[in-house]
Amino acid sequence: MSGGKIKVLSILSLILLFLFSGTLFAQHKSSFCCLWGEVDYRGAPAEDGYEVTAYIDNNLVAQTTTEDGEYSLCIPKDDPDTQKKDGWSEDDIIVLKVNGQKATPPIKAFSGTIRQKITVSSLNVKLTTWGKIKALFK
């Protein structure tokens, strides 16, 4: 074979390899529900290091920390071979918490990635007597 034909075959092989690996990555990625976006924590961007946790049916399924006022996490698909809920399934509702405080909105589980701003309200305090007093001054 001449040098030109070898070069063309090499380029075609690389293109096919790239397309095949992209298909595999897309199939692997689709088994996750990935969320990322801004975190509004009581009226301001979240500070670095705030813990963001994801719950489905009161089961912790993912966690991360904030950086530059944002979060990013991926929840794996639930393993049906285990009794414990360890990931997402169709129609699940994901509840996010920031530093233990419930964030809004709750998110319906899906396959893929989406940007989702979450908010922890300044009124999201424990409603003990002290919590009510603190809420009055926020």
Short mmCIF file of C-alpha atoms in Angstrom, two decimals:
data_model
loop_
_atom_site.label_atom_id
_atom_site.label_comp_id
_atom_site.label_asym_id
_atom_site.label_seq_id
_atom_site.Cartn_x
_atom_site.Cartn_y
_atom_site.Cartn_z
CA MET A 1 0.00 0.00 0.00
CA SER A 2 1.10 3.50 -0.67
CA GLY A 3 1.65 6.05 2.09
CA GLY A 4 -1.49 7.98 1.05
CA LYS A 5 -3.79 4.95 1.38
CA ILE A 6 -2.33 4.06 4.79
CA LYS A 7 -2.89 7.63 5.99
CA VAL A 8 -6.52 7.59 4.78
CA LEU A 9 -7.16 4.20 6.43
CA SER A 10 -5.58 5.44 9.65
CA ILE A 11 -7.78 8.55 9.68
CA LEU A 12 -10.91 6.49 8.95
CA SER A 13 -9.98 4.08 11.76
CA LEU A 14 -9.57 6.97 14.17
CA ILE A 15 -12.92 8.45 13.15
CA LEU A 16 -14.68 5.11 13.65
CA LEU A 17 -12.98 4.63 17.00
CA PHE A 18 -14.03 8.13 18.07
CA LEU A 19 -17.65 7.57 17.01
CA PHE A 20 -17.78 4.17 18.73
CA SER A 21 -16.31 5.51 21.99
CA GLY A 22 -18.78 8.42 21.89
CA THR A 23 -21.67 5.94 21.63
CA LEU A 24 -20.36 3.95 24.58
CA PHE A 25 -19.94 7.13 26.63
CA ALA A 26 -23.48 8.26 25.79
CA GLN A 27 -24.89 4.89 26.84
CA HIS A 28 -22.91 4.95 30.10
CA LYS A 29 -23.83 8.57 30.83
CA SER A 30 -27.55 7.89 30.31
CA SER A 31 -27.62 5.66 33.37
CA PHE A 32 -27.07 8.75 35.54
CA CYS A 33 -29.28 11.64 36.58
CA CYS A 34 -26.89 14.60 36.76
CA LEU A 35 -27.75 17.99 38.23
CA TRP A 36 -25.69 21.15 38.43
CA GLY A 37 -26.28 24.84 38.94
CA GLU A 38 -26.35 27.78 41.30
CA VAL A 39 -27.17 27.49 44.98
CA ASP A 40 -29.06 30.42 46.49
CA TYR A 41 -28.59 30.00 50.23
CA ARG A 42 -30.84 32.35 52.17
CA GLY A 43 -30.60 35.11 49.59
CA ALA A 44 -26.90 34.84 48.67
CA PRO A 45 -24.70 32.47 46.67
CA ALA A 46 -23.66 29.48 48.79
CA GLU A 47 -20.19 29.67 50.27
CA ASP A 48 -17.55 27.11 49.27
CA GLY A 49 -17.76 23.82 51.11
CA TYR A 50 -21.50 23.70 51.85
CA GLU A 51 -22.70 20.10 51.74
CA VAL A 52 -25.32 19.32 49.07
CA THR A 53 -27.07 15.98 49.50
CA ALA A 54 -29.63 14.21 47.31
CA TYR A 55 -32.34 12.01 48.80
CA ILE A 56 -34.91 9.69 47.23
CA ASP A 57 -37.49 8.25 49.62
CA ASN A 58 -35.35 9.45 52.56
CA ASN A 59 -32.34 7.48 51.25
CA LEU A 60 -29.09 9.36 50.62
CA VAL A 61 -28.18 8.69 46.98
CA ALA A 62 -25.50 11.33 46.25
CA GLN A 63 -23.57 14.14 47.87
CA THR A 64 -21.15 16.89 46.97
CA THR A 65 -19.97 20.28 48.21
CA THR A 66 -20.47 23.73 46.78
CA GLU A 67 -17.77 25.62 44.94
CA ASP A 68 -18.07 29.18 43.62
CA GLY A 69 -21.76 29.21 44.62
CA GLU A 70 -22.60 26.13 42.54
CA TYR A 71 -23.07 22.38 42.96
CA SER A 72 -22.71 19.41 40.65
CA LEU A 73 -23.74 15.82 41.34
CA CYS A 74 -24.71 12.65 39.51
CA ILE A 75 -27.06 10.00 40.86
CA PRO A 76 -26.61 6.47 39.51
CA LYS A 77 -29.57 4.42 38.35
CA ASP A 78 -31.04 2.25 41.12
CA ASP A 79 -29.78 -1.32 41.26
CA PRO A 80 -32.92 -3.50 41.22
CA ASP A 81 -30.92 -6.44 42.59
CA THR A 82 -30.51 -4.77 45.99
CA GLN A 83 -33.21 -4.13 48.57
CA LYS A 84 -31.85 -0.71 49.54
CA LYS A 85 -32.71 2.28 47.37
CA ASP A 86 -29.29 3.35 46.08
CA GLY A 87 -30.16 5.38 42.99
CA TRP A 88 -32.92 6.79 40.81
CA SER A 89 -35.79 5.11 38.99
CA GLU A 90 -38.47 6.53 36.72
CA ASP A 91 -40.95 8.80 38.55
CA ASP A 92 -38.72 9.20 41.65
CA ILE A 93 -38.62 12.62 43.26
CA ILE A 94 -35.17 13.89 44.25
CA VAL A 95 -35.01 16.13 47.30
CA LEU A 96 -31.84 18.19 47.63
CA LYS A 97 -30.57 19.59 50.93
CA VAL A 98 -27.89 22.20 51.50
CA ASN A 99 -26.20 22.01 54.90
CA GLY A 100 -29.14 19.89 56.04
CA GLN A 101 -31.75 22.45 54.95
CA LYS A 102 -34.30 21.42 52.31
CA ALA A 103 -33.78 23.13 48.95
CA THR A 104 -36.40 23.85 46.33
CA PRO A 105 -37.53 22.80 43.84
CA PRO A 106 -37.76 19.03 44.22
CA ILE A 107 -36.72 17.37 40.96
CA LYS A 108 -38.28 14.46 39.08
CA ALA A 109 -35.59 11.87 38.27
CA PHE A 110 -34.54 11.59 34.64
CA SER A 111 -31.78 10.17 32.49
CA GLY A 112 -29.25 12.80 31.48
CA THR A 113 -27.91 16.15 32.68
CA ILE A 114 -29.71 19.38 33.48
CA ARG A 115 -28.82 22.76 34.93
CA GLN A 116 -31.04 23.37 37.97
CA LYS A 117 -30.75 26.35 40.30
CA ILE A 118 -31.72 25.43 43.85
CA THR A 119 -32.78 27.70 46.70
CA VAL A 120 -32.75 27.40 50.47
CA SER A 121 -35.21 29.93 51.81
CA SER A 122 -34.33 32.16 54.74
CA LEU A 123 -37.55 30.88 56.32
CA ASN A 124 -36.30 27.29 56.16
CA VAL A 125 -35.49 27.05 59.88
CA LYS A 126 -36.57 24.55 62.48
CA LEU A 127 -39.83 25.69 63.99
CA THR A 128 -38.78 25.44 67.59
CA THR A 129 -39.35 28.49 69.73
CA TRP A 130 -35.77 29.62 69.11
CA GLY A 131 -36.14 28.92 65.37
CA LYS A 132 -39.26 31.10 65.23
CA ILE A 133 -37.47 33.93 67.02
CA LYS A 134 -34.49 33.68 64.64
CA ALA A 135 -36.84 33.69 61.61
CA LEU A 136 -38.34 37.00 62.79
CA PHE A 137 -34.95 38.73 62.53
CA LYS A 138 -33.85 37.42 59.15
#
